[in-house]
Tab-separated table of C-alpha atoms in Angstrom:
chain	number	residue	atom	x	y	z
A	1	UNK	CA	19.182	21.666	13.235
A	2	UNK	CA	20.362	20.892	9.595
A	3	UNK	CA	23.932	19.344	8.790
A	4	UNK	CA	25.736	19.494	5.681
A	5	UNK	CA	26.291	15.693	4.893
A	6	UNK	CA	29.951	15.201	5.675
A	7	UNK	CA	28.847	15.988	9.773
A	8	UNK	CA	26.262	13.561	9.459
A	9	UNK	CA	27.295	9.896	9.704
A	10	UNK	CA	25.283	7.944	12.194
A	11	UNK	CA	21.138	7.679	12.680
A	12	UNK	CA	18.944	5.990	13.857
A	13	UNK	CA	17.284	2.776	12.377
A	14	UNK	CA	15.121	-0.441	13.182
A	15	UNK	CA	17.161	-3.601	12.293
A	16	UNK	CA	16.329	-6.486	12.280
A	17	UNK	CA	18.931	-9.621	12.953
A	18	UNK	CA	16.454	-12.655	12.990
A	19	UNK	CA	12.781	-13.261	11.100
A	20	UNK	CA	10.346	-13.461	13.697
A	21	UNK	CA	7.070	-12.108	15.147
A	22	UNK	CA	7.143	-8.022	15.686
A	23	UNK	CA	9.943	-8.185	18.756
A	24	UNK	CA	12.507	-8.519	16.473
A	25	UNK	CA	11.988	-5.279	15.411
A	26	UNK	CA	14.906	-3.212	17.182
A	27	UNK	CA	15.872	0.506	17.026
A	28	UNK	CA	19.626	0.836	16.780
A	29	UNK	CA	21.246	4.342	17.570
A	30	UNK	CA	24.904	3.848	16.061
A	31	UNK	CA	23.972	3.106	12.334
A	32	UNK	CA	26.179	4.282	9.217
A	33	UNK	CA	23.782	6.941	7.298
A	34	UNK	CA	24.754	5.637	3.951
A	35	UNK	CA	25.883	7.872	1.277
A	36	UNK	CA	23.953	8.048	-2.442
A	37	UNK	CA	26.221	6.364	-5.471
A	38	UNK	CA	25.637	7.130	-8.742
A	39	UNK	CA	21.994	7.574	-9.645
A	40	UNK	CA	21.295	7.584	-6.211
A	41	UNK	CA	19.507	9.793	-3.761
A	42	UNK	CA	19.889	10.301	0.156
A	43	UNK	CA	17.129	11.432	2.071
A	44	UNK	CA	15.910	12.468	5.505
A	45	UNK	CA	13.135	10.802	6.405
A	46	UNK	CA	10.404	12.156	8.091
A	47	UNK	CA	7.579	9.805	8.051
A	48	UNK	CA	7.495	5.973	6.627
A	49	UNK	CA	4.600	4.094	5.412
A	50	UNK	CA	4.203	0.451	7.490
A	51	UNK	CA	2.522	-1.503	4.968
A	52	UNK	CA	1.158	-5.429	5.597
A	53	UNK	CA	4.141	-7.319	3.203
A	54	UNK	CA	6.403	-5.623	5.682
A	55	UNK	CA	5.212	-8.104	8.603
A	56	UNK	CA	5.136	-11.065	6.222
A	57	UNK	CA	8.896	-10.279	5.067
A	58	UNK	CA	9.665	-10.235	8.495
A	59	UNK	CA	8.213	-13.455	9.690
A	60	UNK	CA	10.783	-15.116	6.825
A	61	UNK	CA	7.416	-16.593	5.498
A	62	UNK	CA	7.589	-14.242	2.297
A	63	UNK	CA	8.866	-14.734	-1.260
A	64	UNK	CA	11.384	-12.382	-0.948
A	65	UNK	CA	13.717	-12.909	1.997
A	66	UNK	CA	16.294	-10.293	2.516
A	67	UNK	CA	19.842	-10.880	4.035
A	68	UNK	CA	20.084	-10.523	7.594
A	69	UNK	CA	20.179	-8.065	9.234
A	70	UNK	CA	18.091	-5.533	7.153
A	71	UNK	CA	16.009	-2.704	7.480
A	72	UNK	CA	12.860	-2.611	6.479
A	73	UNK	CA	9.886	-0.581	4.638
A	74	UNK	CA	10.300	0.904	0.422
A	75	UNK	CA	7.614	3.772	1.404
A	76	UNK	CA	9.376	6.895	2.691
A	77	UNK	CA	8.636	10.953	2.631
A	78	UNK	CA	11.004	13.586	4.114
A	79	UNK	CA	13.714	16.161	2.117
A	80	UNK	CA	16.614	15.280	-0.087
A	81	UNK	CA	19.890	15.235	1.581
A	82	UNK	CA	22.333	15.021	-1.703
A	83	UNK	CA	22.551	13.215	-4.624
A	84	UNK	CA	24.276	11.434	-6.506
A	85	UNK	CA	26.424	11.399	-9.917
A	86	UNK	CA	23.789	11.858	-12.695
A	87	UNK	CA	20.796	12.545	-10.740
A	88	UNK	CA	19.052	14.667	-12.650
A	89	UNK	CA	15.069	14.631	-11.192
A	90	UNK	CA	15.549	16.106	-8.046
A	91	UNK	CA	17.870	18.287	-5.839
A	92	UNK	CA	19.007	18.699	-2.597
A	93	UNK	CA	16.002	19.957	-0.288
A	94	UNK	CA	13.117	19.192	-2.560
A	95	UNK	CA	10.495	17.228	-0.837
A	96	UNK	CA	10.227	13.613	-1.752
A	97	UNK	CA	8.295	10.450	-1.194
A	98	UNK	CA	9.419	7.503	-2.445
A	99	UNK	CA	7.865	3.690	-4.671
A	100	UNK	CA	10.862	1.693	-3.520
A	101	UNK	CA	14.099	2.317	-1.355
A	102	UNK	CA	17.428	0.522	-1.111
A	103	UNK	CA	18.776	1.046	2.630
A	104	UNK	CA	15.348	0.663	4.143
A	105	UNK	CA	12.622	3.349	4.801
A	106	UNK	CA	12.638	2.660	8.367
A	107	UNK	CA	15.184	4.622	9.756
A	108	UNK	CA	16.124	8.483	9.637
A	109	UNK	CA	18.220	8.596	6.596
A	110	UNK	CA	17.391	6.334	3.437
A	111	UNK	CA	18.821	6.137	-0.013
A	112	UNK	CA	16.531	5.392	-3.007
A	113	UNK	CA	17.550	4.709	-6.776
A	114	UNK	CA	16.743	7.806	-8.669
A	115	UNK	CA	13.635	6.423	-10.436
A	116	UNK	CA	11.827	5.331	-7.527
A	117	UNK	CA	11.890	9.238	-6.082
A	118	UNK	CA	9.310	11.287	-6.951
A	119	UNK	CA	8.306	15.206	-5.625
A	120	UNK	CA	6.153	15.766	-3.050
A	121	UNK	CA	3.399	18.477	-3.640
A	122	UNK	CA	3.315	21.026	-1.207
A	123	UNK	CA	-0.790	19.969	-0.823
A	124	UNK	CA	0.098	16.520	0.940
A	125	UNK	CA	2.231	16.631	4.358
A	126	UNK	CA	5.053	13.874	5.062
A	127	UNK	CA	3.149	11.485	6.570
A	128	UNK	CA	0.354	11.341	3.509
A	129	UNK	CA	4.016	11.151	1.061
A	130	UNK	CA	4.840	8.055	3.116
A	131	UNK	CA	1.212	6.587	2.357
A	132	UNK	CA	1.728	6.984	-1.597
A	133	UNK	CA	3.707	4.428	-2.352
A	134	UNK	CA	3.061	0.651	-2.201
A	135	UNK	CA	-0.990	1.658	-1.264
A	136	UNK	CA	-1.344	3.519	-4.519
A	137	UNK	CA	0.862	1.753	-7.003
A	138	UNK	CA	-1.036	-1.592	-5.865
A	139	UNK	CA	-4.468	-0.256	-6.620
A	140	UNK	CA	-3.274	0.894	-9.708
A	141	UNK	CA	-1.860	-2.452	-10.900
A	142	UNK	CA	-5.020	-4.393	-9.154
A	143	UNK	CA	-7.812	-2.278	-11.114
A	144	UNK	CA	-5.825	-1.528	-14.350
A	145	UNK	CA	-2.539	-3.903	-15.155
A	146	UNK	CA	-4.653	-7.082	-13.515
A	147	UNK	CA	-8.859	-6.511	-13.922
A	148	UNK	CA	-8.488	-3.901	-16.911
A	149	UNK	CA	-10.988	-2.389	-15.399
A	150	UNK	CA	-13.666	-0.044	-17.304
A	151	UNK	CA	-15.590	2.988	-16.819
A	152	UNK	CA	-19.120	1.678	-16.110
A	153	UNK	CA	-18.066	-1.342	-14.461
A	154	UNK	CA	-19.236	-2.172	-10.760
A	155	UNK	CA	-16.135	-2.621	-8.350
A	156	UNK	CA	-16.402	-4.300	-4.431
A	157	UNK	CA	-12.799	-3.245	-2.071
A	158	UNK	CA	-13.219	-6.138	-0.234
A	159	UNK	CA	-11.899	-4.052	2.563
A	160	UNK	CA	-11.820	-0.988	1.932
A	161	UNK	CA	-10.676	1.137	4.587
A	162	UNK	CA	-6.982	0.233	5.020
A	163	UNK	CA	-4.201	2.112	3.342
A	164	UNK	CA	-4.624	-0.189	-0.262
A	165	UNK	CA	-8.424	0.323	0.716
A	166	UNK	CA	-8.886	3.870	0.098
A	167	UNK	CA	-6.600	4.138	-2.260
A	168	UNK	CA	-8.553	1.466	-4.369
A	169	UNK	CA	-11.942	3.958	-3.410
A	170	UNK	CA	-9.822	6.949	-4.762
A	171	UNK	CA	-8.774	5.584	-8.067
A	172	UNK	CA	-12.063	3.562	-8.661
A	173	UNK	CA	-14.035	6.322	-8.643
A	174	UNK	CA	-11.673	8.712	-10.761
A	175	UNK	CA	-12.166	5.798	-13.446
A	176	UNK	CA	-15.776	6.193	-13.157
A	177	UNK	CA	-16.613	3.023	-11.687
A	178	UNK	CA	-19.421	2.337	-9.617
A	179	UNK	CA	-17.612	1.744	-6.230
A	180	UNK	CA	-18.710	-1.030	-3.374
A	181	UNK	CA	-16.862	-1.217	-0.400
A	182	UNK	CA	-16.550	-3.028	2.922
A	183	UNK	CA	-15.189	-2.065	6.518
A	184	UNK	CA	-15.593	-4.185	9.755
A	185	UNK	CA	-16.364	-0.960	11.817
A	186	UNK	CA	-19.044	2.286	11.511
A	187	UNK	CA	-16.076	4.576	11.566
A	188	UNK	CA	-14.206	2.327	8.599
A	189	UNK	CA	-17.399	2.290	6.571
A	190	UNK	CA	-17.584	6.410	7.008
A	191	UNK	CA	-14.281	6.591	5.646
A	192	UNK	CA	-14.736	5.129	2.560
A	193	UNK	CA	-17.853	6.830	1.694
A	194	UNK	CA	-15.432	10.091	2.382
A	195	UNK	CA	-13.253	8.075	0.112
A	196	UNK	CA	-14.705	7.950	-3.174
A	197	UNK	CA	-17.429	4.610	-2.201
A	198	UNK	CA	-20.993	5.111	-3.456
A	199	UNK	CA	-22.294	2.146	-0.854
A	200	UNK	CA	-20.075	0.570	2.376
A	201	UNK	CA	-21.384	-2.495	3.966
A	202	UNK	CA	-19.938	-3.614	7.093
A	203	UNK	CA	-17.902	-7.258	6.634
A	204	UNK	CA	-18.362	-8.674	10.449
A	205	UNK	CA	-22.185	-8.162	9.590
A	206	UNK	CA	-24.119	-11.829	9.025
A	207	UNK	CA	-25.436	-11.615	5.226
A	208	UNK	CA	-24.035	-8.962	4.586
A	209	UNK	CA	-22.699	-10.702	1.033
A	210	UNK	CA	-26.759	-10.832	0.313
A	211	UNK	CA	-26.873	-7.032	0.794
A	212	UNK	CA	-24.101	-6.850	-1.891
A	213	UNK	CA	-26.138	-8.599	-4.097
A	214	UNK	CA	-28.961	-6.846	-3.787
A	215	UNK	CA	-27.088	-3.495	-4.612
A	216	UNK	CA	-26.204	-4.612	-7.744
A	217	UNK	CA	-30.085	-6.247	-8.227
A	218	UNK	CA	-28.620	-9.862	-8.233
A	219	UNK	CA	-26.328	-9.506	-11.252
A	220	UNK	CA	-22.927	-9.295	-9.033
A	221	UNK	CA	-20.181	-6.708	-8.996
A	222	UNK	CA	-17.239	-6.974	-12.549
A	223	UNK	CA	-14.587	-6.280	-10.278
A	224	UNK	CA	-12.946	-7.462	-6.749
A	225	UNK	CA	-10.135	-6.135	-5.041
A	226	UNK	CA	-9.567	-8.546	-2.510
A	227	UNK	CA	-7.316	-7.891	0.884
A	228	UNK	CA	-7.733	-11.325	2.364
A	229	UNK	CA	-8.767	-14.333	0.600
A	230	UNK	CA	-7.969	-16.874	2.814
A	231	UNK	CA	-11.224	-16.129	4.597
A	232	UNK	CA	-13.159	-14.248	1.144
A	233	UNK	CA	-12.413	-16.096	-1.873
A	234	UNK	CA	-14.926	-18.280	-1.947
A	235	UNK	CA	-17.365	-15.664	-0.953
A	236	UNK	CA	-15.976	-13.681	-3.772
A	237	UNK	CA	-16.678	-15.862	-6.494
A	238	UNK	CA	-19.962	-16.147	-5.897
A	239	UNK	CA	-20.048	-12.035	-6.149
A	240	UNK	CA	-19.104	-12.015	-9.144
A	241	UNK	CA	-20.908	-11.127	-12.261
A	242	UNK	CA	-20.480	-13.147	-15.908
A	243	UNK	CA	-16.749	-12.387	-17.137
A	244	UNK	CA	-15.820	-10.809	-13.449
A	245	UNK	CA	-12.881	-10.925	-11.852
A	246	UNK	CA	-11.312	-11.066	-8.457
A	247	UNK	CA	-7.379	-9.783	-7.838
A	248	UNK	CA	-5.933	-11.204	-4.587
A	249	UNK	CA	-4.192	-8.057	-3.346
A	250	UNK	CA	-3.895	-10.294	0.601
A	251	UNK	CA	-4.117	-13.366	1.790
A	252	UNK	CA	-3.018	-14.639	4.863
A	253	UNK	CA	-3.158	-18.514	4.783
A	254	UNK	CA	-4.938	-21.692	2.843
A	255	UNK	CA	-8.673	-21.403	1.508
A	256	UNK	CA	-10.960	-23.953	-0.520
A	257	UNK	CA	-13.190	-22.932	-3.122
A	258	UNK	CA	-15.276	-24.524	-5.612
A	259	UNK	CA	-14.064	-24.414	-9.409
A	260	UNK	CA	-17.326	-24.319	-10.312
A	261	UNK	CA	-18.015	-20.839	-9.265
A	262	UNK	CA	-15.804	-19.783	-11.647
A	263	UNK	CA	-17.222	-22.326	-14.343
A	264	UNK	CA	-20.166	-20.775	-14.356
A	265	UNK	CA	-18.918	-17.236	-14.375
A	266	UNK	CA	-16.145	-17.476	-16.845
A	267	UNK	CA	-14.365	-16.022	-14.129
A	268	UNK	CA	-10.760	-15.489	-13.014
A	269	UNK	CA	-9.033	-14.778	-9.858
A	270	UNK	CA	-5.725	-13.218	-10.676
A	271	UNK	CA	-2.683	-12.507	-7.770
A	272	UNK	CA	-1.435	-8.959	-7.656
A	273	UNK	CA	2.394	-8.066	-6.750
A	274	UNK	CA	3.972	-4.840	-7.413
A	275	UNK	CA	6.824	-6.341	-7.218
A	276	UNK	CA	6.486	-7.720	-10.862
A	277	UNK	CA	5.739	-4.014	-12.695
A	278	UNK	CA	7.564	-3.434	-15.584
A	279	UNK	CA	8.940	0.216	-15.389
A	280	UNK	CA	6.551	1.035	-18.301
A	281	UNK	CA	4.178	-0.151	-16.346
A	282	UNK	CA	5.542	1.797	-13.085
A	283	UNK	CA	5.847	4.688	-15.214
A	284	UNK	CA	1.833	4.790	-16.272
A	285	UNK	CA	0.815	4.334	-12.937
A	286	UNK	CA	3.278	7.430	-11.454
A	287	UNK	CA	1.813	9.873	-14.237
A	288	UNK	CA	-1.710	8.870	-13.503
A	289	UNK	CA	-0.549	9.281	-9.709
A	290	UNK	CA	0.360	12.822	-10.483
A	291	UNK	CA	-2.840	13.604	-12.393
A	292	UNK	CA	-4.610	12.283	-9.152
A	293	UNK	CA	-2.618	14.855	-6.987
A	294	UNK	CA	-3.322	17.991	-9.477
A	295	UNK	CA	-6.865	17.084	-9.920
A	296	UNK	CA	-6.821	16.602	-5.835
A	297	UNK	CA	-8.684	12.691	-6.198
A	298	UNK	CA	-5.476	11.740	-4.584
A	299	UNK	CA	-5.506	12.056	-1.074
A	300	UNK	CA	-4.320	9.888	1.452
A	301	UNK	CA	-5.955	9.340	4.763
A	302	UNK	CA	-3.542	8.657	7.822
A	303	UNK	CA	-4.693	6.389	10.137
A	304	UNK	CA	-2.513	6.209	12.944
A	305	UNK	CA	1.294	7.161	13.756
A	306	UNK	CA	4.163	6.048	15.785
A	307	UNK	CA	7.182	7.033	16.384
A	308	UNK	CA	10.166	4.802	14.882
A	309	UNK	CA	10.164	2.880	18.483
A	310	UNK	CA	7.310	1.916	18.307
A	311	UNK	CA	6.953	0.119	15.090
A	312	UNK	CA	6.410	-3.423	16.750
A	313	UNK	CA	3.047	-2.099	18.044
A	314	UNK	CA	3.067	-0.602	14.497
A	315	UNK	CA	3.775	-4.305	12.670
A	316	UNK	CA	1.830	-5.720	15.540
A	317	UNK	CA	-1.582	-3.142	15.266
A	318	UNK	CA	-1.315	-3.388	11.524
A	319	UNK	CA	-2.363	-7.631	11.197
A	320	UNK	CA	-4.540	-7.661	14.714
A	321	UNK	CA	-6.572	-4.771	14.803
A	322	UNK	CA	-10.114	-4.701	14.448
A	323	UNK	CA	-10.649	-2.492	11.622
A	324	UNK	CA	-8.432	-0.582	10.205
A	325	UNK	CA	-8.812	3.270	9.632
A	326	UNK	CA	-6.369	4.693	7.288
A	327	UNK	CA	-2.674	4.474	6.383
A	328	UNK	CA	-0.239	3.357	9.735
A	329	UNK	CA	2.648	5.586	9.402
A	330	UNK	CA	6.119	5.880	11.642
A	331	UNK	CA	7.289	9.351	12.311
A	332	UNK	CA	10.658	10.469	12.842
């Protein structure tokens, strides 16, 4: 059933009142939907991305701490509601997916900043829109903004088949990189060969490192795109080729390396947060984004989806499962 916006004025959301572990997580029924400002937009939501910073913001653990209580998630698809004064790039029931939201993408209504919208080809459904966002726009700043990565160049996804993952596959190979990656299951390592990877090697396999090696004949790959370094790092730089370089897309606690490895590399290990993109820098990645979707390179692979009440198994699944298999996604 559609409403005109002045009938609509409560949804549902997840809130959440206290940092914690995934429990804290709570749907609310009675929430305000909020209504768009000036270069603002209000949409309906119809699927959410549930992406791995997500759990870390809400453990309180994170850089970026937001006032309590909040709702959570910046990766949203569904159909514009109404805008605001001066909003000029899209209208009222265009399809949507948004790079960033203000209210919270976790809920039934959100409102986004005009700039951080962008249209939704009719070729991807709502729940691929909600896995554009933070997966794509990280790759892009990993492989280009960070590693200036080259056509020609060899590139290892040090897991690979996780929403950043195959996004990392896609774009590397549009680039015309050779493309490496890793998946800790036979069903992750299938995917990213689907996914734009010329080899997959399986990271809970013992030497499997050596087999990496070996694929690139002992010189070592230019390029890592690494999605947990607390347990890879050091692994990594020992991967590497002369002049490679490692970005830290994940990392999930403390890990020692030796300096050395990179002495003898002239190598560099360089941290990766969207968070930091310029708009220039936003806006390069969004129009080579688009390209992606017209050319039909871009295609995002849904793993699994929950409804909105489930999102603690969603925030829970997300950090403990064995091997992940696409983009996690909460439907409305």
């Amino acid at each position: 059933m559609t409403m005109s916006t002045s009938l609509i004025s409560l949804m549902r959301a997840i809130r959440v009142s206290e940092f914690g572990a995934p429990s804290v997580l709570k749907v609310v029924s009675g929430v305000s939907v909020p209504q768009p400002g000036q270069g603002k937009v209000l949409i309906r939501v119809h699927a959410c991305g549930v992406n791995p910073v997500e759990t870390y913001i809400r453990t309180g653990t994170h850089a970026r701490k937001p006032a309590l209580p909040y709702t959570p998630g910046t990766d949203a698809a569904g159909v514009v509601e109404s805008v605001g004064e001066g909003v000029t790039v899209v209208k009222k029931g265009d399809r949507v997916f948004t790079t960033g939201t203000e209210s919270g993408s976790y809920a039934e209504y959100t409102i986004a900043a005009e700039d951080c919208v962008h249209k939704l080809p009719d070729a991807l459904d709502f729940a691929q829109g909600a896995a554009i966002g933070i997966p794509y726009f990280t790759a892009f700043r990993a492989l280009v903004h960070k590693a200036r990565s080259k056509a020609g160049e060899t590139v290892l996804i040090h897991g690979a088949s996780g929403g950043v993952g195959v996004a990392a596959c896609q774009l590397s190979r549009s680039m015309g990189l050779r493309v490496l990656g890793t998946a800790g299951t036979p069903d992750g390592m299938k995917l990213i060969t689907n996914n734009g990877a010329h080899l997959a090697f399986n990271h809970r396999e013992e030497g499997y490192t050596d087999k990496i090696m070996a694929a690139t004949e002992g010189r070592g790959v230019d390029v890592i795109v690494e999605m947990l370094a607390n347990v890879n790092l050091s692994k990594d730089l020992q991967m590497l080729a002369q002049g490679g370089r490692v970005t830290v897309v994940g990392s999930r606690g403390p890990v020692e390396i030796n300096p050395r490895d990179t002495m003898s590399k002239e190598s560099c290990i360089m941290g990766v947060a969207l968070f930091f993109a310029t708009p220039e820098e936003t806006k390069q990645c969004a129009a080579q984004l688009f390209a992606g979707m017209e050319a039909g390179w871009l295609r995002p692979v849904v793993g699994s989806k929950y409804p909105l009440d489930k999102a603690t198994q969603a925030h829970h699944d997300i950090i403990e499962s064995s091997g992940a298999a696409g983009k996690i996604v909460l439907t409305m």
